[in-house]
Coordinates of C-alpha atoms and ligand atoms in Angstrom, one line a residue:
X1066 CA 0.0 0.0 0.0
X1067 CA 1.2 3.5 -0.8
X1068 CA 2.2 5.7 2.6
X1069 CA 3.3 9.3 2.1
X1070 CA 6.7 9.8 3.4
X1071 CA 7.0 12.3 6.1
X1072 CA 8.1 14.9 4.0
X1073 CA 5.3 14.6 1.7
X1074 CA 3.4 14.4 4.6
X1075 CA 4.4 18.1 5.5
X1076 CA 4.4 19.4 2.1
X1077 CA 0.7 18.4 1.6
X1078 CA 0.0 19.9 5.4
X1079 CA 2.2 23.3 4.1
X1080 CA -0.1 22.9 1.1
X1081 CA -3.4 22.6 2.8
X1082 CA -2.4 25.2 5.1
X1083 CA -1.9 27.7 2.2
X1084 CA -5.2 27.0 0.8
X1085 CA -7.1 27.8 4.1
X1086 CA -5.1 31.0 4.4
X1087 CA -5.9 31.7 0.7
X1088 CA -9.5 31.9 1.3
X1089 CA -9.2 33.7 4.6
X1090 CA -7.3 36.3 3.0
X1091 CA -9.8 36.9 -0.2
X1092 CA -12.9 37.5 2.4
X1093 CA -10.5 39.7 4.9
X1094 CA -10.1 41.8 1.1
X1095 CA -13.6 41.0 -0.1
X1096 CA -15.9 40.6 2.6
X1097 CA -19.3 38.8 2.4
X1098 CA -19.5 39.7 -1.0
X1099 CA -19.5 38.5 -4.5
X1100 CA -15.8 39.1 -4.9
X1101 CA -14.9 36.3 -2.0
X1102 CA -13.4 33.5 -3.6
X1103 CA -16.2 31.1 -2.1
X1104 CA -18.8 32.4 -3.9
X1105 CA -17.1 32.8 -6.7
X1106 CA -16.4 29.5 -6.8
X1107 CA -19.8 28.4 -5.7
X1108 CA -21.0 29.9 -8.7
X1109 CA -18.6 27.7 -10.9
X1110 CA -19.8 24.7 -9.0
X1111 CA -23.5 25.1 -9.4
X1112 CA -23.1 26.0 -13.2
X1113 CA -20.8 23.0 -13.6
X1114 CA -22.8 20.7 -11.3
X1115 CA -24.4 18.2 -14.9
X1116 CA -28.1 17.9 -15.9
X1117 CA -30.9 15.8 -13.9
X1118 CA -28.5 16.4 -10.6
X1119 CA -27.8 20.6 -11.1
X1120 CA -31.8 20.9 -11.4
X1121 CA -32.8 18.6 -8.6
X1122 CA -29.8 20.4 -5.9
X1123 CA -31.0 23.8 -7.6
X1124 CA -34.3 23.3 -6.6
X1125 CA -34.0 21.9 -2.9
X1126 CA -32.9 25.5 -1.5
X1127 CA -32.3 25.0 1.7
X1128 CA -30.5 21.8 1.2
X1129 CA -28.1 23.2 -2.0
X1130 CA -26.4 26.0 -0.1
X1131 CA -25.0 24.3 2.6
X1132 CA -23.9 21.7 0.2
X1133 CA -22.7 24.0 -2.3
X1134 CA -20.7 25.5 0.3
X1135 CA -18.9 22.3 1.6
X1136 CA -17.7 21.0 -2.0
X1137 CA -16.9 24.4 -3.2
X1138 CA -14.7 24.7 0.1
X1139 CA -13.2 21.4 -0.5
X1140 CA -12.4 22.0 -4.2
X1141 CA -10.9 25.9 -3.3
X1142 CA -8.3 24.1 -0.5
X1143 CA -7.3 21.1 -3.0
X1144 CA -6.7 24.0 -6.3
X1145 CA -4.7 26.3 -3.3
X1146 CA -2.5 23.2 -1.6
X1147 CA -2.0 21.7 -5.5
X1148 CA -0.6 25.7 -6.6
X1149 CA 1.1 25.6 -3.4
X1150 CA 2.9 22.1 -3.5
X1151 CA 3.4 22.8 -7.0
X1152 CA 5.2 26.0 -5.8
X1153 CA 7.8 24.3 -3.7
X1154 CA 8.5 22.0 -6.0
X1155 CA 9.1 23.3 -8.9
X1156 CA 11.0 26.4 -8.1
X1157 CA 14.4 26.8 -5.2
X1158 CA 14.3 29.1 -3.1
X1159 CA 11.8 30.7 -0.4
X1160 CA 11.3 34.0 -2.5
X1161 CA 10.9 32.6 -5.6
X1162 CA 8.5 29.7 -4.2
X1163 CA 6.5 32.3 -2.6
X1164 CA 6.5 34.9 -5.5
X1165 CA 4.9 31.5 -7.5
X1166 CA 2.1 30.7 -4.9
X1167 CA 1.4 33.9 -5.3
X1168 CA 0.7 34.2 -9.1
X1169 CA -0.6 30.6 -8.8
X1170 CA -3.1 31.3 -6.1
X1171 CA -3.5 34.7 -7.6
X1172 CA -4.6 33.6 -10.7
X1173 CA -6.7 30.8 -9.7
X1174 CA -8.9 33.5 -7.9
X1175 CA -8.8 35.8 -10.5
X1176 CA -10.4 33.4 -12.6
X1177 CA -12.8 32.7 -10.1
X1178 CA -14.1 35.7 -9.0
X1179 CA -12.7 38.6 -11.1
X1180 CA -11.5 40.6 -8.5
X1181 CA -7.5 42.0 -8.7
X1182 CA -8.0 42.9 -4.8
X1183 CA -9.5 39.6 -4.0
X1184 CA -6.9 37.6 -5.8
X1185 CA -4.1 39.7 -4.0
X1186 CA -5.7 39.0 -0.4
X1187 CA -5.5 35.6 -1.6
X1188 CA -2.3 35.8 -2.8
X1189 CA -0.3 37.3 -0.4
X1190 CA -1.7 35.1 2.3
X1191 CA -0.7 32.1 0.6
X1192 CA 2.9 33.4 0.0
X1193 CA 3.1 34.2 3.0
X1194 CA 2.3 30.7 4.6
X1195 CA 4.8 29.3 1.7
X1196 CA 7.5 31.9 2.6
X1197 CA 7.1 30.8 6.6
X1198 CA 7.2 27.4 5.6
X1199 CA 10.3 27.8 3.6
X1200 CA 12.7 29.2 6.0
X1201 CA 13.0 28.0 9.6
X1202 CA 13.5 31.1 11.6
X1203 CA 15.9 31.8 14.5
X1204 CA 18.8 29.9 14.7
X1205 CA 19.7 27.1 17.7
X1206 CA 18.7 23.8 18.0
X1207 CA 14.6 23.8 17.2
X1208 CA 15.9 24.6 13.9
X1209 CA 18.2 22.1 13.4
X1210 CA 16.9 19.5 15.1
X1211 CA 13.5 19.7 13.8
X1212 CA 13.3 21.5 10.8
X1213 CA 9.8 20.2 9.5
X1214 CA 8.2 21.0 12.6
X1215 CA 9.3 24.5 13.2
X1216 CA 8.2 24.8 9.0
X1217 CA 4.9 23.5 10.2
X1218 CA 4.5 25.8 12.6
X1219 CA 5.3 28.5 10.8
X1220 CA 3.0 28.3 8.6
X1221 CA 0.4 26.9 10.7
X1222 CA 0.9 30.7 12.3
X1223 CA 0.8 32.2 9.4
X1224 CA -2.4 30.7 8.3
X1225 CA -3.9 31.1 11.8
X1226 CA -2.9 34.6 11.3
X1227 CA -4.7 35.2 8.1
X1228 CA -7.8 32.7 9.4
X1229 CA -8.3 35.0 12.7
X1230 CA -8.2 38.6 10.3
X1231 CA -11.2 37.2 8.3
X1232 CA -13.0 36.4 10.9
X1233 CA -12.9 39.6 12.4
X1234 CA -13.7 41.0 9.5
X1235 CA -16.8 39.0 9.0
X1236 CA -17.5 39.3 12.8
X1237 CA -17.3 43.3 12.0
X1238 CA -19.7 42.6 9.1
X1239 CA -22.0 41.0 11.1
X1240 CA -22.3 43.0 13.7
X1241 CA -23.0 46.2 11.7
X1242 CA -26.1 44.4 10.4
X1243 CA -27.2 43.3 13.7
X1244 CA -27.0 46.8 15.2
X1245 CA -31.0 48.0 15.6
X1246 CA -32.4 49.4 12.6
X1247 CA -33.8 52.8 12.0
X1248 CA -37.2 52.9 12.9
X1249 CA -39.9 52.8 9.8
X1250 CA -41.2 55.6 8.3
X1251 CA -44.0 57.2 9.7
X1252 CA -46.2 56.8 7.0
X1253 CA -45.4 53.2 6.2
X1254 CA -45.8 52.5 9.8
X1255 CA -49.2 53.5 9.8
X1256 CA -50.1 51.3 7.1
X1257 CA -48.5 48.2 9.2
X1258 CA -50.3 49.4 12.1
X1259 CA -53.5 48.4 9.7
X1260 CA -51.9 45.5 8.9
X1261 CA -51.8 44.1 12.4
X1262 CA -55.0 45.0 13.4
X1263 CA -56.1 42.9 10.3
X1264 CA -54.1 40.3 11.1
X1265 CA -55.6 36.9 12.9
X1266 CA -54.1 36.1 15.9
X1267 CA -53.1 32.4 15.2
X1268 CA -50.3 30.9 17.4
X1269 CA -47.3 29.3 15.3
X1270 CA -48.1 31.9 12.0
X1271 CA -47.0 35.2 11.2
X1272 CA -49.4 37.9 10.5
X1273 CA -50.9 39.6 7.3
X1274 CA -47.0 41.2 7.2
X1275 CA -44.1 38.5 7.7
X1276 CA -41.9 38.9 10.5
X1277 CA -38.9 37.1 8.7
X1278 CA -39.3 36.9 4.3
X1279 CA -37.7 34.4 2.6
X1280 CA -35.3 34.2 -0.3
X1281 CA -34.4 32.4 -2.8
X1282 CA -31.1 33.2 -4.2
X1283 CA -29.2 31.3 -7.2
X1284 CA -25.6 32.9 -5.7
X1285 CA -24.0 32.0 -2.5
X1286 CA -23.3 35.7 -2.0
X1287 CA -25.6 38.4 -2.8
X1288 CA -24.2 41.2 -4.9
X1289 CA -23.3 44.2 -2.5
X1290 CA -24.0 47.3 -4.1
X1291 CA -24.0 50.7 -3.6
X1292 CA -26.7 52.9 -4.5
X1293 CA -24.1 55.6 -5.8
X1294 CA -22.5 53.3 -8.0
X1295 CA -25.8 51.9 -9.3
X1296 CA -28.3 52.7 -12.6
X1297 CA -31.0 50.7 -13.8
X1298 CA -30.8 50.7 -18.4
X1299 CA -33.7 50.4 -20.1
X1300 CA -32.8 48.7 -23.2
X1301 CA -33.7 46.9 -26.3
X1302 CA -36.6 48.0 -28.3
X1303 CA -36.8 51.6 -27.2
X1304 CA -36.4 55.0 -29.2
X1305 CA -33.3 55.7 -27.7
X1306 CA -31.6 53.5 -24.5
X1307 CA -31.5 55.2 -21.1
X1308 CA -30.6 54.5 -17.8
X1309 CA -31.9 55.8 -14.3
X1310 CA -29.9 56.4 -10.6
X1311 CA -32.0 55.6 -7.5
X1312 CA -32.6 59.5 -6.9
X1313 CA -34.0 59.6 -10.9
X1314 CA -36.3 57.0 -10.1
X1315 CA -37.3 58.4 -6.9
X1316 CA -38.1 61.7 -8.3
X1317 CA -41.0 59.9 -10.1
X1318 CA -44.8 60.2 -8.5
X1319 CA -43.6 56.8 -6.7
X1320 CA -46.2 54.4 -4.5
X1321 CA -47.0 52.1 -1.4
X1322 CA -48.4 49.1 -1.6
X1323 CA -48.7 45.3 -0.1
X1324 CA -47.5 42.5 -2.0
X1325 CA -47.1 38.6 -1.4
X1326 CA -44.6 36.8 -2.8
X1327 CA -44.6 32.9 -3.4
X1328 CA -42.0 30.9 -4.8
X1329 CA -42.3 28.2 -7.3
X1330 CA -40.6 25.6 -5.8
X1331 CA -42.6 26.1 -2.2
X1332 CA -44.0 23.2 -1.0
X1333 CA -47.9 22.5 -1.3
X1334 CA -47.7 23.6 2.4
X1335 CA -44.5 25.0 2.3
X1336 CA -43.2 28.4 3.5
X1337 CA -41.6 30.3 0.8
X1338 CA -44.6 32.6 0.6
X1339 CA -44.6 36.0 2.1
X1340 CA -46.2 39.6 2.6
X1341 CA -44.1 43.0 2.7
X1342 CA -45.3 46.4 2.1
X1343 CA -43.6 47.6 -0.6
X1344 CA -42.0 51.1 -1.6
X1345 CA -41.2 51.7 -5.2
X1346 CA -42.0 53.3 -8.2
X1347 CA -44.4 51.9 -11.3
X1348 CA -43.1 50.3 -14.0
X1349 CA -45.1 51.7 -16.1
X1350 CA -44.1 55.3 -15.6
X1351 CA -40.6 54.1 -16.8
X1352 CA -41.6 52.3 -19.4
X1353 CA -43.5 55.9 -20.5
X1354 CA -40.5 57.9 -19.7
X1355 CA -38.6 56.1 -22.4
X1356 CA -41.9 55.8 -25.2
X1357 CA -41.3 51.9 -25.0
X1358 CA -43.4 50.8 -28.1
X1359 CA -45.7 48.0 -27.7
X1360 CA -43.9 44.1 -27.9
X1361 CA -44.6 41.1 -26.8
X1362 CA -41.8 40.7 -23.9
X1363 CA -39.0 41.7 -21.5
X1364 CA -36.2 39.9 -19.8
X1365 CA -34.9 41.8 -16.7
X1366 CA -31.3 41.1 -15.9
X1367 CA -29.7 41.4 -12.5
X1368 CA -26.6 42.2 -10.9
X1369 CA -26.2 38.2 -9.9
X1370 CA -26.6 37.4 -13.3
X1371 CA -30.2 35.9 -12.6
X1372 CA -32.4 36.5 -15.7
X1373 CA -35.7 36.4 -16.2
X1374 CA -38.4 36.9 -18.9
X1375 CA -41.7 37.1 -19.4
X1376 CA -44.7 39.0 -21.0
X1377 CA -44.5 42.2 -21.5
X1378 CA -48.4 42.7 -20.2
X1379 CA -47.4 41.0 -16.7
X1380 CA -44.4 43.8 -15.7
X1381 CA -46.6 46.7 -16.9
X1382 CA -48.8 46.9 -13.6
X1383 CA -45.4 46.2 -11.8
X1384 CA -43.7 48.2 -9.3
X1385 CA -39.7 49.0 -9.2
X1386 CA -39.2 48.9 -5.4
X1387 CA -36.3 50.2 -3.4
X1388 CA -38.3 50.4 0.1
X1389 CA -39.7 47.3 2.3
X1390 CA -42.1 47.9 5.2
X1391 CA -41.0 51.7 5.8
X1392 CA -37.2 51.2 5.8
X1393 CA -34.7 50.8 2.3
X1394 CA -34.6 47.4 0.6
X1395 CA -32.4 45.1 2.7
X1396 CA -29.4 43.5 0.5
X1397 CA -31.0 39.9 0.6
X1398 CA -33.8 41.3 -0.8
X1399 CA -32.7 43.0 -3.8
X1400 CA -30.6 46.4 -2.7
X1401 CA -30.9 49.2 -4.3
X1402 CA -33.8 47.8 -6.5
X1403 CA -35.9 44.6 -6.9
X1404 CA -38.8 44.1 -9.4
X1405 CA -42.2 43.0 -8.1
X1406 CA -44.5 41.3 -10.7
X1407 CA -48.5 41.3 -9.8
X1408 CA -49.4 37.7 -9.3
X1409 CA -46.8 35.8 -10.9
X1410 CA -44.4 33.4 -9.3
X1411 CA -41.3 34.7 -7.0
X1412 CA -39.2 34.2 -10.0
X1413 CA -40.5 37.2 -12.0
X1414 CA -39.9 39.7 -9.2
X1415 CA -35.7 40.1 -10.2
X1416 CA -33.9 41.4 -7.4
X1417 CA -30.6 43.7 -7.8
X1418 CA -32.1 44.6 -10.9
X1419 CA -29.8 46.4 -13.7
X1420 CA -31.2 45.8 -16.9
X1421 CA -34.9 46.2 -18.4
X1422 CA -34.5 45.0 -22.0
X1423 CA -38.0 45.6 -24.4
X1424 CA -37.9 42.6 -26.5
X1425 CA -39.8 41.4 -29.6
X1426 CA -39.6 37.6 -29.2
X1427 CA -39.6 35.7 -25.9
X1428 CA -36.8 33.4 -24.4
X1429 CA -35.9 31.1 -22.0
X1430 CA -34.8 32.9 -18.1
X1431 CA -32.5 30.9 -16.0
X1432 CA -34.7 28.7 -14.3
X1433 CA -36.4 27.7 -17.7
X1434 CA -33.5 26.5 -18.9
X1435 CA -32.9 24.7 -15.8
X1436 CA -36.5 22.5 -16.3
X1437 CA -39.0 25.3 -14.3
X1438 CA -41.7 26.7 -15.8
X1439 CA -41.6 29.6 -13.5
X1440 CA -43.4 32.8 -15.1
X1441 CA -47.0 31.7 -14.9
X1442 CA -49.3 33.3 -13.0
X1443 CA -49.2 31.5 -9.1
X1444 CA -51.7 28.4 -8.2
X1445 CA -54.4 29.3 -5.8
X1446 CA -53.8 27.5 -2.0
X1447 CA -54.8 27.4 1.1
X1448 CA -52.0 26.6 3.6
X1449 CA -52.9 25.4 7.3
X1450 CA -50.0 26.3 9.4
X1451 CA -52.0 27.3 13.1
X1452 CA -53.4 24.2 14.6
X1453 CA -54.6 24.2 18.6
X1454 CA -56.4 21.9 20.2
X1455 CA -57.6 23.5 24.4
X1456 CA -60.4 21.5 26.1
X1457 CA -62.3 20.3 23.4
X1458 CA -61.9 22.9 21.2
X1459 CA -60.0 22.9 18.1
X1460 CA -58.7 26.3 16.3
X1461 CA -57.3 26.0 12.8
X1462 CA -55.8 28.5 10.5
X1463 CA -53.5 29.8 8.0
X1464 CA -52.8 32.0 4.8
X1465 CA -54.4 32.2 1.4
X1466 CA -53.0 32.9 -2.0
X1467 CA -54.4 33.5 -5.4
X1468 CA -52.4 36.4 -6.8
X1469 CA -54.4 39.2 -8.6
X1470 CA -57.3 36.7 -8.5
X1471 CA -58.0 37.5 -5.1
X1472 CA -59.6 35.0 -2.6
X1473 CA -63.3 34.6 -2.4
X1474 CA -63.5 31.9 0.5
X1475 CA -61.5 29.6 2.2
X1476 CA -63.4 26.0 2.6
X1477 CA -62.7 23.7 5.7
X1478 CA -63.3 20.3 5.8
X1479 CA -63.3 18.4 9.6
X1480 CA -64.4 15.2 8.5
X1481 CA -61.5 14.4 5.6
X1482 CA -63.3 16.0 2.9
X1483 CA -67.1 15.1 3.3
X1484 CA -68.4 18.1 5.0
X1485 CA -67.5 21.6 4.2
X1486 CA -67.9 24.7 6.1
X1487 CA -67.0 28.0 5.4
X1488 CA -63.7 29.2 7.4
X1489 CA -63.6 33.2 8.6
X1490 CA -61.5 35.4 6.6
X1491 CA -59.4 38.3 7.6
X1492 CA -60.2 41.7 5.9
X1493 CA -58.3 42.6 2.4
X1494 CA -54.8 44.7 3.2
X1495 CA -55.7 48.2 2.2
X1496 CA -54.7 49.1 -1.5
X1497 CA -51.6 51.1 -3.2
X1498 CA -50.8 54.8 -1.7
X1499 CA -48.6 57.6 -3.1
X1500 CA -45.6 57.7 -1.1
X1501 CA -46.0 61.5 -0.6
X1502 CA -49.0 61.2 1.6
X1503 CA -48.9 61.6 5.1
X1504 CA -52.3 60.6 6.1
X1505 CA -52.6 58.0 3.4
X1506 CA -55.8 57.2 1.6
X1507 CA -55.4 53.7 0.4
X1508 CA -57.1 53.1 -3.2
X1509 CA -59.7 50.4 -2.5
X1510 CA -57.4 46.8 -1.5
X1511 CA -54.5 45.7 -1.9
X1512 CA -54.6 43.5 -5.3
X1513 CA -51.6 40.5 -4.3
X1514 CA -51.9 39.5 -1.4
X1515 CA -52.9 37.4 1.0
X1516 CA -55.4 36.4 3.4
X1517 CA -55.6 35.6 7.2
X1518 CA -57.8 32.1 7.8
X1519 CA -59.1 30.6 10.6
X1520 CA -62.0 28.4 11.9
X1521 CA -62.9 26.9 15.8
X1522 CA -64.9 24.1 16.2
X1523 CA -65.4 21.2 18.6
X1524 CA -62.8 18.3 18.2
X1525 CA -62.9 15.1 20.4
X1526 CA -61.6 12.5 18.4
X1527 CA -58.8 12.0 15.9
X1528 CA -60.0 13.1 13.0
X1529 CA -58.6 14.9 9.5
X1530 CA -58.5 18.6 8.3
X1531 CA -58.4 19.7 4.7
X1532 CA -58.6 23.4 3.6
X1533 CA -59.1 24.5 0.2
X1534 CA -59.6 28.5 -1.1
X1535 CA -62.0 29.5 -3.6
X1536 CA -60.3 32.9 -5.8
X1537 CA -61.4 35.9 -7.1
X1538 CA -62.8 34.3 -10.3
X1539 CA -64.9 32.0 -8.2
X1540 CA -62.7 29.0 -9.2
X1541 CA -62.1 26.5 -6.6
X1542 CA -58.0 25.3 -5.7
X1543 CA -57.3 22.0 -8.0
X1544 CA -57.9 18.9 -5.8
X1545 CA -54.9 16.9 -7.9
X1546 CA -51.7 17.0 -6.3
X1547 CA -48.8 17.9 -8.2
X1548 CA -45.7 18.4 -6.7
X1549 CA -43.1 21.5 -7.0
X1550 CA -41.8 21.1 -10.8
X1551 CA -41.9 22.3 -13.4
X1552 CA -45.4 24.7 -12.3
X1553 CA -45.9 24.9 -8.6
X1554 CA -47.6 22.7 -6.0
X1555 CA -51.4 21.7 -6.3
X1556 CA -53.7 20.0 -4.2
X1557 CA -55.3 20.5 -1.0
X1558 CA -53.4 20.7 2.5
X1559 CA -54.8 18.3 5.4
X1560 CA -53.5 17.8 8.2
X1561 CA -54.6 14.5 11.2
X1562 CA -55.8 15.9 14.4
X1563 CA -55.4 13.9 17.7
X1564 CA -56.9 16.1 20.5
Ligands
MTE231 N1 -31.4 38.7 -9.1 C1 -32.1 37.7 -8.6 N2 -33.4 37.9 -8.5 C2 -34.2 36.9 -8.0 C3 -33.7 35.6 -7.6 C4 -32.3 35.5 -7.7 O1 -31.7 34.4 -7.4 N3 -31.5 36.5 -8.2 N4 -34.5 34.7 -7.1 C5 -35.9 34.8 -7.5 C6 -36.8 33.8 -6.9 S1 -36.7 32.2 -7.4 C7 -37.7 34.2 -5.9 S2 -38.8 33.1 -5.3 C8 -37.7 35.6 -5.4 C9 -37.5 35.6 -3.9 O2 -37.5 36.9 -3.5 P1 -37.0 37.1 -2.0 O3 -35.6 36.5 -1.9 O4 -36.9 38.6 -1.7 O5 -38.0 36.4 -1.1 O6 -36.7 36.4 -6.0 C10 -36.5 36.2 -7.4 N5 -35.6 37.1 -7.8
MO232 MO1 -38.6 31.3 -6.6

């Protein structure tokens, strides 16, 4: 059987050793941010990961990022040891094998993320680990006696070094975010207020307005950008291109309103549905400012290189939104501008938005080249996420969702499906404001977004709830299940009930 000698045995511990200080020092240069080497090479992973398998991991969320994290992490350390092995080996000397890990290591995160400043924090620490590696300090016995181990720890110190740097920076990241954020805007606040009072008080679900809203991101990292360095184009088939800054935007009569968002791959009873009130400006007062001539589509691009396109006659009652519940767009949710598409799947509503390009032919966005067929109009549901049961009496409840269709009803079964009663709905949010007024005087109700459900009733026995809504159009949710891809979950929730 093949045993490393000891010597190899260090070189490929000096090697690992360079790698994990190679990533440490591109996020103590880049930060949580796209130009860190890991998502860089996230992104290479997940667009290298093949066919059946890249769809599948794509579309379990919650399981892919973690996953994505620990083979990308792997595959970064063996590329950095290999450059830095590599290093020692081919060239004499502790400069010269240092200046090499350093163009090796440099380039490799060049390549991966783009960044010269990222690459040089990667660099450098590398070199550096090779460099204390190379050259046992100090004189005396240690030295001599013991070369390899004093190497080793030399450049387990150097490492260390560089680890401990980016973890303060991320700890200083982290703690920015965390400090209390500016109260909400008067105005918006007021609207909340409504909002709660609206709300049903079920135990175990959030409210008419969520407390924490998903996301669903392809990237590992969300672009970081700066509102000053920002503009939003408006390209394609237009008179003349143009592109906007945030404070162009936001000079135009801009509005307020409440919109739910639900993503295609959420489960029949799933989560990935939500309710902010929503800051922003129309699309279609853009789309004016530039005389976009009629056509049949857009794609909006984004700063992550998400894409997405769809009918033109979906984006035109759409809002461009740089504010969320009374305070600026968070980062994770799009910063300094998202998209939000009435009624159509989370997919349409493009976050970090850059790009509105007026097409005359449709095509394919990234999840429909990835098997989705995302940029329909949402499925109606139901969802039963409350369920009590105190002394007899049971209390069940949830959320209902049918886009612009509205919801009608929301039916309640207690007996599996052969009796139905009507459940008690929570009143509409209000409709859109201008986001000028101060006492604002919503237009009528909001036109995407959900409802509050609940229903009490006496429960003794086991015995099975199903929920079903009826929307706008008077059209009752589909009883046949179909799961998450390509269009959405269908079916009816139910839940067994032991009191
Ligand atoms: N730029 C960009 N926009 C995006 C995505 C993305 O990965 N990148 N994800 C989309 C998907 S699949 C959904 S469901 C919604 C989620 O929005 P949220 O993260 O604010 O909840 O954003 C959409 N917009
Ligand atoms: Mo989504």
């Amino acid at each position: 059987m093949y045993r490393p000698s000891r010597r190899q045995s260090i070189e490929a511990v000096i090697g690992v050793l360079a790698g994990v200080a190679a990533v440490a020092g591109s996020l103590l240069v880049a930060g949580d941010t796209p130009a860190f080497v890991g998502a860089g090479g996230a992104a290479v992973v997940r667009d290298a990961a093949p066919g059946f398998v890249a769809v599948e991991v794509r579309g379990l969320g919650e399981f892919a990022q973690p996953l994505l994290a620990v083979v990308t992490g792997l595959l970064l350390l063996g590329a950095y040891a290999a450059a830095a092995i590599l290093a020692r080996r081919s060239v004499d000397g502790a400069a010269a094998a240092g200046a090499t890990t350093l163009a090796l290591v440099g380039g490799i995160t060049l390549l991966l993320t783009g960044s010269l400043a990222s690459a040089a924090g990667a660099g450098v620490a590398a070199a550096v680990v090779v460099l204390a590696a190379s050259r046992p300090l100090g004189s005396g016995r240690t030295a001599v006696r013991s070369p390899g181990r004093r190497r080793l720890l030399q450049a387990g110190a150097a490492a260390l070094g560089t680890l401990a740097a980016g973890a303060v920076r991320l700890g200083g990241a982290g703690s920015g975010s965390a400090s209390s954020p500016e109260p909400p805007d008067p105005a918006a606040q007021s609207l909340l207020s409504v909002a709660e009072e609206r709300s049903l008080p079920l135990p175990d679900a959030d409210g008419l307005v969520s407390e924490g809203f998903y996301t669903v991101d392809i990237a590992t990292v969300d672009p970081s950008i700066s509102a000053d360095d920002w503009s939003l184009a408006v390209t394609g088939e237009v008179p003349a291109e143009r592109s906007f800054t945030l404070s162009e935007l936001q000079a135009f009569d801009a509005e307020r309103r409440f919109v739910t968002l639900r993503c295609v791959s959420d489960s029949l009873n799933g989560e990935k549905i939500d309710t902010a009130l929503w800051d922003g400006v129309p699309v279609s007062t853009v789309l004016d400012a530039v005389d976009a001539p009629e056509s049949c589509c857009v794609t909006l691009h984004a700063a992550d290189d998400y894409f997405v396109s769809f009918p033109r006659s979906a984006l035109e009652d759409g809002l461009l939104a740089w504010g969320m519940n009374g305070r600026p767009l968070a980062r994770s949710h799009g910063a300094p501008l998202r998209t939000l598409v009435p009624g159509h799947w989370g997919e349409t509503n493009a976050k970090w938005l850059t790009e509105i390009e007026i097409r005359e032919e449709p095509e394919d966005g990234y999840w429909e080249q990835r098997g989705w067929e995302g940029t329909g109009e949402v499925n109606t549901v139901a969802k039963l996420h409350s369920t009590t049961v105190r002394d007899g009496t049971a209390r069940v409840g949830g959320h209902a969702y049918a886009g612009t269709r509205g919801i009608d009803a929301v039916e309640v079964s207690t007996d599996g499906g052969e009796n139905w009663t009507d459940a008690t709905l929570s009143a509409p949010l209000p409709g859109a404001v201008p986001l000028d007024a101060d006492e604002p005087e919503p237009d009528g109700e909001a036109v995407d977004a959900w409802r509050m459900w609940e229903h009490e009733y006496d429960a003794e026995e086991r015995h099975e709830v199903v929920v079903r809504a009826i929307d706008g159009d008077g059209e009752r949710q589909t009883r046949e299940r179909e799961g998450v891809r390509p269009s959405g979950a269908t079916g009816w929730v139910s839940e067994t009930i032991r009191p």
